[in-house]
């Protein structure tokens, strides 16, 4: 047999339910902690600083390390010479070479392909950090593996 609620119980339960319901949107939209990224760059490179700022605004927690010998970093992390650019980043177990857009890094981290990383070879005009007015050259973002094989990951 069901028991009837008193007016006081009914109001208390209603208030508790309303409070819990008010917290639900915040819980559902709570963001995950930022993903850490380490960027190795030449101390005098301005475009690297711009790319880092863009990664920070995209939600990455970026640490930068200036190094006068960036080539040794590229060798250590198996970046093919043909894909080389001005900075090398490490994020989520992957290597990011050059001006790769944040949305493609997020896709990489979500999909988790079996590759070493992504590269935007050279310094394509119009890529993140390489904006020059309205000019935007088409460029490829390339994936690469430990054997040095590469493939087009995305076209921009």
mmCIF file of C-alpha atoms in Angstrom:
data_model
loop_
_atom_site.group_PDB
_atom_site.id
_atom_site.type_symbol
_atom_site.label_atom_id
_atom_site.label_comp_id
_atom_site.label_asym_id
_atom_site.label_seq_id
_atom_site.Cartn_x
_atom_site.Cartn_y
_atom_site.Cartn_z
ATOM 1 C CA UNK A 1 0.000 0.000 0.000
ATOM 2 C CA UNK A 2 1.441 3.373 -0.907
ATOM 3 C CA UNK A 3 1.844 6.031 1.703
ATOM 4 C CA UNK A 4 0.657 9.580 1.108
ATOM 5 C CA UNK A 5 3.245 12.338 1.422
ATOM 6 C CA UNK A 6 2.666 15.233 3.735
ATOM 7 C CA UNK A 7 2.777 18.669 2.184
ATOM 8 C CA UNK A 8 6.152 19.301 3.896
ATOM 9 C CA UNK A 9 7.660 16.031 2.521
ATOM 10 C CA UNK A 10 6.296 16.781 -0.912
ATOM 11 C CA UNK A 11 7.854 20.273 -0.954
ATOM 12 C CA UNK A 12 11.192 19.021 0.432
ATOM 13 C CA UNK A 13 11.425 16.251 -2.163
ATOM 14 C CA UNK A 14 10.450 18.662 -4.899
ATOM 15 C CA UNK A 15 13.135 21.147 -3.824
ATOM 16 C CA UNK A 16 15.768 18.392 -3.702
ATOM 17 C CA UNK A 17 14.776 17.191 -7.169
ATOM 18 C CA UNK A 18 14.901 20.721 -8.569
ATOM 19 C CA UNK A 19 18.358 21.274 -7.049
ATOM 20 C CA UNK A 20 19.661 17.996 -8.524
ATOM 21 C CA UNK A 21 18.176 18.873 -11.903
ATOM 22 C CA UNK A 22 19.881 22.278 -11.827
ATOM 23 C CA UNK A 23 23.275 20.572 -11.395
ATOM 24 C CA UNK A 24 22.764 18.124 -14.258
ATOM 25 C CA UNK A 25 23.607 20.500 -17.157
ATOM 26 C CA UNK A 26 26.859 21.505 -15.471
ATOM 27 C CA UNK A 27 27.814 17.882 -14.926
ATOM 28 C CA UNK A 28 27.004 16.939 -18.500
ATOM 29 C CA UNK A 29 28.986 19.814 -19.992
ATOM 30 C CA UNK A 30 31.950 19.634 -17.629
ATOM 31 C CA UNK A 31 35.020 19.566 -19.796
ATOM 32 C CA UNK A 32 37.793 17.059 -19.384
ATOM 33 C CA UNK A 33 41.142 18.294 -18.137
ATOM 34 C CA UNK A 34 43.326 19.974 -20.761
ATOM 35 C CA UNK A 35 45.663 17.770 -22.766
ATOM 36 C CA UNK A 36 49.344 18.492 -22.114
ATOM 37 C CA UNK A 37 51.605 19.347 -25.034
ATOM 38 C CA UNK A 38 55.380 19.893 -25.035
ATOM 39 C CA UNK A 39 56.739 22.036 -27.870
ATOM 40 C CA UNK A 40 60.435 22.136 -28.815
ATOM 41 C CA UNK A 41 61.293 25.251 -30.770
ATOM 42 C CA UNK A 42 64.049 27.631 -31.765
ATOM 43 C CA UNK A 43 64.249 30.500 -29.236
ATOM 44 C CA UNK A 44 63.893 33.188 -31.908
ATOM 45 C CA UNK A 45 61.018 31.703 -33.922
ATOM 46 C CA UNK A 46 57.984 34.003 -33.952
ATOM 47 C CA UNK A 47 55.653 31.702 -35.865
ATOM 48 C CA UNK A 48 56.214 28.961 -33.261
ATOM 49 C CA UNK A 49 55.002 31.357 -30.577
ATOM 50 C CA UNK A 50 51.888 32.105 -32.633
ATOM 51 C CA UNK A 51 51.191 28.375 -33.125
ATOM 52 C CA UNK A 52 51.624 27.766 -29.379
ATOM 53 C CA UNK A 53 49.135 30.562 -28.603
ATOM 54 C CA UNK A 54 46.642 28.982 -31.010
ATOM 55 C CA UNK A 55 47.081 25.575 -29.344
ATOM 56 C CA UNK A 56 46.504 27.161 -25.941
ATOM 57 C CA UNK A 57 43.346 28.874 -27.179
ATOM 58 C CA UNK A 58 42.212 25.472 -28.524
ATOM 59 C CA UNK A 59 42.432 24.085 -24.986
ATOM 60 C CA UNK A 60 45.850 22.429 -24.893
ATOM 61 C CA UNK A 61 48.065 22.962 -21.863
ATOM 62 C CA UNK A 62 51.308 23.881 -23.636
ATOM 63 C CA UNK A 63 54.843 23.885 -22.280
ATOM 64 C CA UNK A 64 57.561 25.211 -24.582
ATOM 65 C CA UNK A 65 61.228 24.405 -24.497
ATOM 66 C CA UNK A 66 63.678 26.514 -26.473
ATOM 67 C CA UNK A 67 66.474 24.508 -28.033
ATOM 68 C CA UNK A 68 69.269 25.677 -30.319
ATOM 69 C CA UNK A 69 69.571 22.114 -31.709
ATOM 70 C CA UNK A 70 66.060 21.386 -32.975
ATOM 71 C CA UNK A 71 67.406 18.799 -35.443
ATOM 72 C CA UNK A 72 68.424 16.480 -32.598
ATOM 73 C CA UNK A 73 64.830 16.596 -31.306
ATOM 74 C CA UNK A 74 63.522 15.671 -34.742
ATOM 75 C CA UNK A 75 65.931 12.719 -34.960
ATOM 76 C CA UNK A 76 65.027 11.566 -31.435
ATOM 77 C CA UNK A 77 61.325 11.462 -32.310
ATOM 78 C CA UNK A 78 61.702 9.940 -35.811
ATOM 79 C CA UNK A 79 60.532 12.935 -37.832
ATOM 80 C CA UNK A 80 61.454 12.238 -41.480
ATOM 81 C CA UNK A 81 63.690 14.977 -42.902
ATOM 82 C CA UNK A 82 61.286 15.510 -45.806
ATOM 83 C CA UNK A 83 58.502 16.403 -43.343
ATOM 84 C CA UNK A 84 60.559 18.747 -41.203
ATOM 85 C CA UNK A 85 59.313 22.135 -40.080
ATOM 86 C CA UNK A 86 60.235 24.752 -37.485
ATOM 87 C CA UNK A 87 58.994 23.122 -34.273
ATOM 88 C CA UNK A 88 58.239 19.674 -32.897
ATOM 89 C CA UNK A 89 55.504 18.955 -30.341
ATOM 90 C CA UNK A 90 54.672 15.904 -28.268
ATOM 91 C CA UNK A 91 51.067 15.264 -27.281
ATOM 92 C CA UNK A 92 49.220 12.137 -26.210
ATOM 93 C CA UNK A 93 52.037 9.841 -27.326
ATOM 94 C CA UNK A 94 52.224 11.421 -30.791
ATOM 95 C CA UNK A 95 54.694 13.733 -32.516
ATOM 96 C CA UNK A 96 53.335 16.881 -34.168
ATOM 97 C CA UNK A 97 55.723 18.497 -36.638
ATOM 98 C CA UNK A 98 55.105 22.079 -37.685
ATOM 99 C CA UNK A 99 51.911 24.048 -38.146
ATOM 100 C CA UNK A 100 49.318 21.269 -37.812
ATOM 101 C CA UNK A 101 45.821 22.630 -37.038
ATOM 102 C CA UNK A 102 44.338 21.921 -33.587
ATOM 103 C CA UNK A 103 41.243 20.191 -34.988
ATOM 104 C CA UNK A 104 43.451 17.589 -36.692
ATOM 105 C CA UNK A 105 45.434 17.042 -33.486
ATOM 106 C CA UNK A 106 42.153 16.481 -31.641
ATOM 107 C CA UNK A 107 41.028 14.031 -34.333
ATOM 108 C CA UNK A 108 44.343 12.180 -34.014
ATOM 109 C CA UNK A 109 43.958 11.933 -30.236
ATOM 110 C CA UNK A 110 40.386 10.705 -30.596
ATOM 111 C CA UNK A 111 41.020 8.148 -33.365
ATOM 112 C CA UNK A 112 44.396 6.904 -32.031
ATOM 113 C CA UNK A 113 45.821 5.545 -35.306
ATOM 114 C CA UNK A 114 49.008 3.475 -35.197
ATOM 115 C CA UNK A 115 51.364 6.179 -36.456
ATOM 116 C CA UNK A 116 54.201 8.214 -34.991
ATOM 117 C CA UNK A 117 52.526 11.529 -35.733
ATOM 118 C CA UNK A 118 51.415 14.292 -38.060
ATOM 119 C CA UNK A 119 53.354 16.926 -39.966
ATOM 120 C CA UNK A 120 52.621 20.074 -41.918
ATOM 121 C CA UNK A 121 55.884 20.037 -43.903
ATOM 122 C CA UNK A 122 57.677 23.317 -44.449
ATOM 123 C CA UNK A 123 55.930 26.414 -43.269
ATOM 124 C CA UNK A 124 52.745 26.699 -45.373
ATOM 125 C CA UNK A 125 51.395 30.230 -45.650
ATOM 126 C CA UNK A 126 47.974 30.406 -44.039
ATOM 127 C CA UNK A 127 48.507 27.425 -41.753
ATOM 128 C CA UNK A 128 48.007 28.056 -38.005
ATOM 129 C CA UNK A 129 50.703 30.496 -36.895
ATOM 130 C CA UNK A 130 51.697 31.310 -40.485
ATOM 131 C CA UNK A 131 48.860 33.705 -41.295
ATOM 132 C CA UNK A 132 49.891 36.451 -43.694
ATOM 133 C CA UNK A 133 46.998 38.704 -44.438
ATOM 134 C CA UNK A 134 44.398 36.952 -46.515
ATOM 135 C CA UNK A 135 46.854 34.677 -48.314
ATOM 136 C CA UNK A 136 46.321 30.983 -47.700
ATOM 137 C CA UNK A 137 48.188 28.356 -49.661
ATOM 138 C CA UNK A 138 46.775 24.859 -49.978
ATOM 139 C CA UNK A 139 48.809 22.331 -48.009
ATOM 140 C CA UNK A 140 48.717 18.733 -46.843
ATOM 141 C CA UNK A 141 48.931 17.441 -43.309
ATOM 142 C CA UNK A 142 50.812 14.170 -43.495
ATOM 143 C CA UNK A 143 50.876 11.178 -41.161
ATOM 144 C CA UNK A 144 54.129 9.274 -40.671
ATOM 145 C CA UNK A 145 55.101 6.000 -39.053
ATOM 146 C CA UNK A 146 58.241 4.581 -37.429
ATOM 147 C CA UNK A 147 59.455 3.174 -40.761
ATOM 148 C CA UNK A 148 59.359 6.666 -42.298
ATOM 149 C CA UNK A 149 56.319 5.941 -44.474
ATOM 150 C CA UNK A 150 53.975 8.874 -44.904
ATOM 151 C CA UNK A 151 50.456 9.394 -46.189
ATOM 152 C CA UNK A 152 48.141 12.351 -46.615
ATOM 153 C CA UNK A 153 46.065 12.690 -43.443
ATOM 154 C CA UNK A 154 44.155 15.818 -44.494
ATOM 155 C CA UNK A 155 44.221 18.531 -47.159
ATOM 156 C CA UNK A 156 43.846 22.162 -46.183
#
